[in-house]
Amino acid sequence: MIFEASVPSRTKSLAMSIFLGPLLAITPAVGATESADGFVNDHLRRKQVPGCALMVRHNGELVICQGYGVANLEHGVRATPQTLFQSGSMAKQFTAMAVMMLVEQRKLSLDGPIAKHLGVPKKWSGITVRHLLTHTSGLGNYPESFSLQKDYTEDELLKMIKAQPLGFAPGEKWNYSNLGYVTLGILIHKVTGEFYGDFLRKNVFDPLGMNQTRVISESDIIPNRAAGYRLVDAALKNQQWVAPSVNTTADGSLYFTIEDLAKWDEALETGKFLSHAGYEQLWSPVKLNNGNTAPYGFGWRVARTDSGHRMLEHGGAWQGFASYIARYPDDRLTVAVLCNRAGARAGYIAKRVAGLYLPVLVPRVHSAVKLDGAILNSYAGDYRLEDRFTIKVSLAGDRLETTWLGEKIAMIPESEVAFFEEDSDRTFRFVKNNNGVKALVISVPEELTLSRLP
């Protein structure tokens, strides 16, 4: 699911007084681990992130499994390796695993129409399981009219999804779609007779000893649950409440710990659950109708680092949390980061930590340039992503400024059309045509194209 000022004095003193660093370290690579500790602690302080957890596996060994900062500000609870964070869209890889297990059990077909299992409109006749897994179905995201404060049954959710127009013919384009993964969860239930979360528990979580990982529940008593936070006018606030059923869908509604993610990564590295061919499908870029590929497999973004190393990654952002995992399979390195503030740069933290173990993986360093004020001013305005949200870009001295998830962001120019954010992997690119500025592309790392409003 998607969707630097000081902290108020009481909150800040609490956060800093218990910000005593990591609670657990398994350190064959002591130098890199100590550097990671210092980097993470410093980043959290500067970026007003209450807490996070970090996991690093290298060459088959768990080298970092640690909590930093604060899991709950109101109760003064520190983050530990056992702290439960919300997954956001990072959970899509588990939904994809469930689907692939069913494919290998011959209960689903990747290229079979989903209409075989679900009552769907005629316009969906060409949508296959593969299309849903790879975000190429034509389905989009939750409409602006969708209320997060209302409970829905699966039938009601599917009815809402079926009412949305397809943005393109199945397989024609790639467009990130939460609704596609909600549909996959409903499909799993239909095929197995089990709620997708129960299927995952029996077939993935329990066999791996991922004893804390589960679907989100507001009503259950769940030890070590972190609180999620957001920034409002530079002050930390609690996450906004959503209805319980909205936090159970297959597009990103899990709790997990950094310890459990280490077990998950070991299972992926050793090839549990699927055949070799199944994993090849999972981690291959999707081929579009025109023969081109898009950098996404089944629940994983399939990419290359700036230095050309293979990278499998996914992030998540939901209800006051940010998550990210990067697997560098050819280097036998995995880094996962879980944070409890909306907009926290979990991906940036992970990539910087990866570079401490393998310097060749360090992300490219951006260089600022000076742009004429008239050029900067030409970009100022409102930009909208479909029917989801609008952001405002404003001129602020020698740079541009916008707000993302309650946080003011300085957009620093590195060319006439490209901008970057310091201490982040987020970049911005303006698209022009003969009539002027047409759109703003934000990479987070998936590309979001926002159209300029008149």
PDB file of N, CA, C and O in Angstrom, residues 399-433:
ATOM      1  N   ARG A 399      16.296  26.748  -5.314  1.00  0.00           N
ATOM      2  CA  ARG A 399      15.830  25.375  -5.516  1.00  0.00           C
ATOM      3  C   ARG A 399      14.316  25.344  -5.489  1.00  0.00           C
ATOM      4  O   ARG A 399      13.665  26.379  -5.261  1.00  0.00           O
ATOM      5  N   LEU A 400      13.764  24.161  -5.703  1.00  0.00           N
ATOM      6  CA  LEU A 400      12.325  23.979  -5.616  1.00  0.00           C
ATOM      7  C   LEU A 400      11.986  23.256  -4.315  1.00  0.00           C
ATOM      8  O   LEU A 400      12.840  22.650  -3.672  1.00  0.00           O
ATOM      9  N   GLU A 401      10.718  23.314  -3.968  1.00  0.00           N
ATOM     10  CA  GLU A 401      10.283  22.711  -2.708  1.00  0.00           C
ATOM     11  C   GLU A 401       8.919  22.076  -2.894  1.00  0.00           C
ATOM     12  O   GLU A 401       8.068  22.585  -3.634  1.00  0.00           O
ATOM     13  N   THR A 402       8.711  20.929  -2.246  1.00  0.00           N
ATOM     14  CA  THR A 402       7.397  20.303  -2.244  1.00  0.00           C
ATOM     15  C   THR A 402       7.180  19.641  -0.893  1.00  0.00           C
ATOM     16  O   THR A 402       8.066  19.644  -0.036  1.00  0.00           O
ATOM     17  N   THR A 403       6.002  19.070  -0.701  1.00  0.00           N
ATOM     18  CA  THR A 403       5.693  18.363   0.546  1.00  0.00           C
ATOM     19  C   THR A 403       5.269  16.950   0.199  1.00  0.00           C
ATOM     20  O   THR A 403       4.444  16.731  -0.693  1.00  0.00           O
ATOM     21  N   TRP A 404       5.854  15.976   0.902  1.00  0.00           N
ATOM     22  CA  TRP A 404       5.571  14.563   0.655  1.00  0.00           C
ATOM     23  C   TRP A 404       5.301  13.893   1.997  1.00  0.00           C
ATOM     24  O   TRP A 404       6.152  13.891   2.871  1.00  0.00           O
ATOM     25  N   LEU A 405       4.085  13.348   2.156  1.00  0.00           N
ATOM     26  CA  LEU A 405       3.696  12.692   3.398  1.00  0.00           C
ATOM     27  C   LEU A 405       3.962  13.573   4.613  1.00  0.00           C
ATOM     28  O   LEU A 405       4.478  13.125   5.634  1.00  0.00           O
ATOM     29  N   GLY A 406       3.619  14.860   4.484  1.00  0.00           N
ATOM     30  CA  GLY A 406       3.719  15.791   5.593  1.00  0.00           C
ATOM     31  C   GLY A 406       5.085  16.398   5.801  1.00  0.00           C
ATOM     32  O   GLY A 406       5.263  17.232   6.698  1.00  0.00           O
ATOM     33  N   GLU A 407       6.055  16.011   5.002  1.00  0.00           N
ATOM     34  CA  GLU A 407       7.423  16.498   5.186  1.00  0.00           C
ATOM     35  C   GLU A 407       7.816  17.422   4.036  1.00  0.00           C
ATOM     36  O   GLU A 407       7.624  17.103   2.866  1.00  0.00           O
ATOM     37  N   LYS A 408       8.376  18.576   4.386  1.00  0.00           N
ATOM     38  CA  LYS A 408       8.841  19.519   3.368  1.00  0.00           C
ATOM     39  C   LYS A 408      10.143  19.003   2.766  1.00  0.00           C
ATOM     40  O   LYS A 408      11.073  18.638   3.489  1.00  0.00           O
ATOM     41  N   ILE A 409      10.204  18.956   1.440  1.00  0.00           N
ATOM     42  CA  ILE A 409      11.349  18.389   0.737  1.00  0.00           C
ATOM     43  C   ILE A 409      11.948  19.436  -0.195  1.00  0.00           C
ATOM     44  O   ILE A 409      11.240  20.041  -1.007  1.00  0.00           O
ATOM     45  N   ALA A 410      13.261  19.632  -0.083  1.00  0.00           N
ATOM     46  CA  ALA A 410      13.980  20.506  -1.001  1.00  0.00           C
ATOM     47  C   ALA A 410      14.385  19.712  -2.228  1.00  0.00           C
ATOM     48  O   ALA A 410      14.997  18.645  -2.123  1.00  0.00           O
ATOM     49  N   MET A 411      14.013  20.210  -3.402  1.00  0.00           N
ATOM     50  CA  MET A 411      14.345  19.582  -4.676  1.00  0.00           C
ATOM     51  C   MET A 411      15.553  20.305  -5.256  1.00  0.00           C
ATOM     52  O   MET A 411      15.448  21.439  -5.721  1.00  0.00           O
ATOM     53  N   ILE A 412      16.707  19.641  -5.229  1.00  0.00           N
ATOM     54  CA  ILE A 412      17.971  20.271  -5.607  1.00  0.00           C
ATOM     55  C   ILE A 412      18.286  19.934  -7.058  1.00  0.00           C
ATOM     56  O   ILE A 412      18.291  18.754  -7.445  1.00  0.00           O
ATOM     57  N   PRO A 413      18.559  20.949  -7.896  1.00  0.00           N
ATOM     58  CA  PRO A 413      18.798  20.663  -9.320  1.00  0.00           C
ATOM     59  C   PRO A 413      20.157  20.022  -9.564  1.00  0.00           C
ATOM     60  O   PRO A 413      21.162  20.406  -8.957  1.00  0.00           O
ATOM     61  N   GLU A 414      20.167  18.997 -10.465  1.00  0.00           N
ATOM     62  CA  GLU A 414      21.437  18.457 -10.943  1.00  0.00           C
ATOM     63  C   GLU A 414      21.555  18.596 -12.460  1.00  0.00           C
ATOM     64  O   GLU A 414      22.597  18.310 -13.034  1.00  0.00           O
ATOM     65  N   SER A 415      20.476  19.016 -13.112  1.00  0.00           N
ATOM     66  CA  SER A 415      20.490  19.404 -14.511  1.00  0.00           C
ATOM     67  C   SER A 415      19.279  20.309 -14.709  1.00  0.00           C
ATOM     68  O   SER A 415      18.557  20.618 -13.745  1.00  0.00           O
ATOM     69  N   GLU A 416      19.022  20.707 -15.935  1.00  0.00           N
ATOM     70  CA  GLU A 416      17.902  21.624 -16.156  1.00  0.00           C
ATOM     71  C   GLU A 416      16.561  20.966 -15.839  1.00  0.00           C
ATOM     72  O   GLU A 416      15.612  21.638 -15.451  1.00  0.00           O
ATOM     73  N   VAL A 417      16.471  19.651 -15.977  1.00  0.00           N
ATOM     74  CA  VAL A 417      15.187  18.978 -15.748  1.00  0.00           C
ATOM     75  C   VAL A 417      15.221  17.971 -14.592  1.00  0.00           C
ATOM     76  O   VAL A 417      14.171  17.516 -14.137  1.00  0.00           O
ATOM     77  N   ALA A 418      16.414  17.601 -14.116  1.00  0.00           N
ATOM     78  CA  ALA A 418      16.533  16.566 -13.085  1.00  0.00           C
ATOM     79  C   ALA A 418      16.869  17.177 -11.730  1.00  0.00           C
ATOM     80  O   ALA A 418      17.732  18.060 -11.626  1.00  0.00           O
ATOM     81  N   PHE A 419      16.200  16.683 -10.695  1.00  0.00           N
ATOM     82  CA  PHE A 419      16.396  17.175  -9.333  1.00  0.00           C
ATOM     83  C   PHE A 419      16.529  15.977  -8.389  1.00  0.00           C
ATOM     84  O   PHE A 419      16.083  14.866  -8.703  1.00  0.00           O
ATOM     85  N   PHE A 420      17.139  16.206  -7.235  1.00  0.00           N
ATOM     86  CA  PHE A 420      17.278  15.140  -6.255  1.00  0.00           C
ATOM     87  C   PHE A 420      16.998  15.679  -4.859  1.00  0.00           C
ATOM     88  O   PHE A 420      16.976  16.895  -4.629  1.00  0.00           O
ATOM     89  N   GLU A 421      16.792  14.751  -3.940  1.00  0.00           N
ATOM     90  CA  GLU A 421      16.600  15.080  -2.529  1.00  0.00           C
ATOM     91  C   GLU A 421      17.807  14.567  -1.764  1.00  0.00           C
ATOM     92  O   GLU A 421      18.236  13.428  -1.956  1.00  0.00           O
ATOM     93  N   GLU A 422      18.382  15.389  -0.901  1.00  0.00           N
ATOM     94  CA  GLU A 422      19.535  14.962  -0.113  1.00  0.00           C
ATOM     95  C   GLU A 422      19.144  13.838   0.853  1.00  0.00           C
ATOM     96  O   GLU A 422      18.021  13.791   1.341  1.00  0.00           O
ATOM     97  N   ASP A 423      20.095  12.954   1.115  1.00  0.00           N
ATOM     98  CA  ASP A 423      19.896  11.846   2.054  1.00  0.00           C
ATOM     99  C   ASP A 423      18.658  11.025   1.694  1.00  0.00           C
ATOM    100  O   ASP A 423      17.866  10.633   2.555  1.00  0.00           O
ATOM    101  N   SER A 424      18.496  10.756   0.422  1.00  0.00           N
ATOM    102  CA  SER A 424      17.326  10.017  -0.058  1.00  0.00           C
ATOM    103  C   SER A 424      17.651   9.417  -1.414  1.00  0.00           C
ATOM    104  O   SER A 424      18.551   9.889  -2.112  1.00  0.00           O
ATOM    105  N   ASP A 425      16.912   8.351  -1.770  1.00  0.00           N
ATOM    106  CA  ASP A 425      17.046   7.814  -3.125  1.00  0.00           C
ATOM    107  C   ASP A 425      15.927   8.316  -4.029  1.00  0.00           C
ATOM    108  O   ASP A 425      15.760   7.846  -5.143  1.00  0.00           O
ATOM    109  N   ARG A 426      15.156   9.293  -3.548  1.00  0.00           N
ATOM    110  CA  ARG A 426      14.068   9.854  -4.336  1.00  0.00           C
ATOM    111  C   ARG A 426      14.619  10.907  -5.297  1.00  0.00           C
ATOM    112  O   ARG A 426      15.392  11.785  -4.904  1.00  0.00           O
ATOM    113  N   THR A 427      14.211  10.822  -6.564  1.00  0.00           N
ATOM    114  CA  THR A 427      14.612  11.816  -7.560  1.00  0.00           C
ATOM    115  C   THR A 427      13.380  12.348  -8.283  1.00  0.00           C
ATOM    116  O   THR A 427      12.303  11.741  -8.251  1.00  0.00           O
ATOM    117  N   PHE A 428      13.559  13.476  -8.955  1.00  0.00           N
ATOM    118  CA  PHE A 428      12.468  14.157  -9.653  1.00  0.00           C
ATOM    119  C   PHE A 428      12.954  14.542 -11.050  1.00  0.00           C
ATOM    120  O   PHE A 428      14.104  14.961 -11.235  1.00  0.00           O
ATOM    121  N   ARG A 429      12.063  14.401 -12.025  1.00  0.00           N
ATOM    122  CA  ARG A 429      12.409  14.783 -13.395  1.00  0.00           C
ATOM    123  C   ARG A 429      11.203  15.430 -14.065  1.00  0.00           C
ATOM    124  O   ARG A 429      10.106  14.861 -14.079  1.00  0.00           O
ATOM    125  N   PHE A 430      11.410  16.632 -14.584  1.00  0.00           N
ATOM    126  CA  PHE A 430      10.335  17.340 -15.280  1.00  0.00           C
ATOM    127  C   PHE A 430      10.357  16.982 -16.762  1.00  0.00           C
ATOM    128  O   PHE A 430      11.415  16.868 -17.385  1.00  0.00           O
ATOM    129  N   VAL A 431       9.169  16.776 -17.308  1.00  0.00           N
ATOM    130  CA  VAL A 431       9.008  16.427 -18.718  1.00  0.00           C
ATOM    131  C   VAL A 431       8.417  17.622 -19.449  1.00  0.00           C
ATOM    132  O   VAL A 431       7.387  18.169 -19.035  1.00  0.00           O
ATOM    133  N   LYS A 432       9.085  18.019 -20.539  1.00  0.00           N
ATOM    134  CA  LYS A 432       8.635  19.184 -21.305  1.00  0.00           C
ATOM    135  C   LYS A 432       8.202  18.773 -22.708  1.00  0.00           C
ATOM    136  O   LYS A 432       8.622  17.746 -23.235  1.00  0.00           O
ATOM    137  N   ASN A 433       7.362  19.609 -23.300  1.00  0.00           N
ATOM    138  CA  ASN A 433       7.071  19.520 -24.726  1.00  0.00           C
ATOM    139  C   ASN A 433       7.092  20.933 -25.290  1.00  0.00           C
ATOM    140  O   ASN A 433       7.533  21.867 -24.612  1.00  0.00           O
TER     141      ASN A 433
END
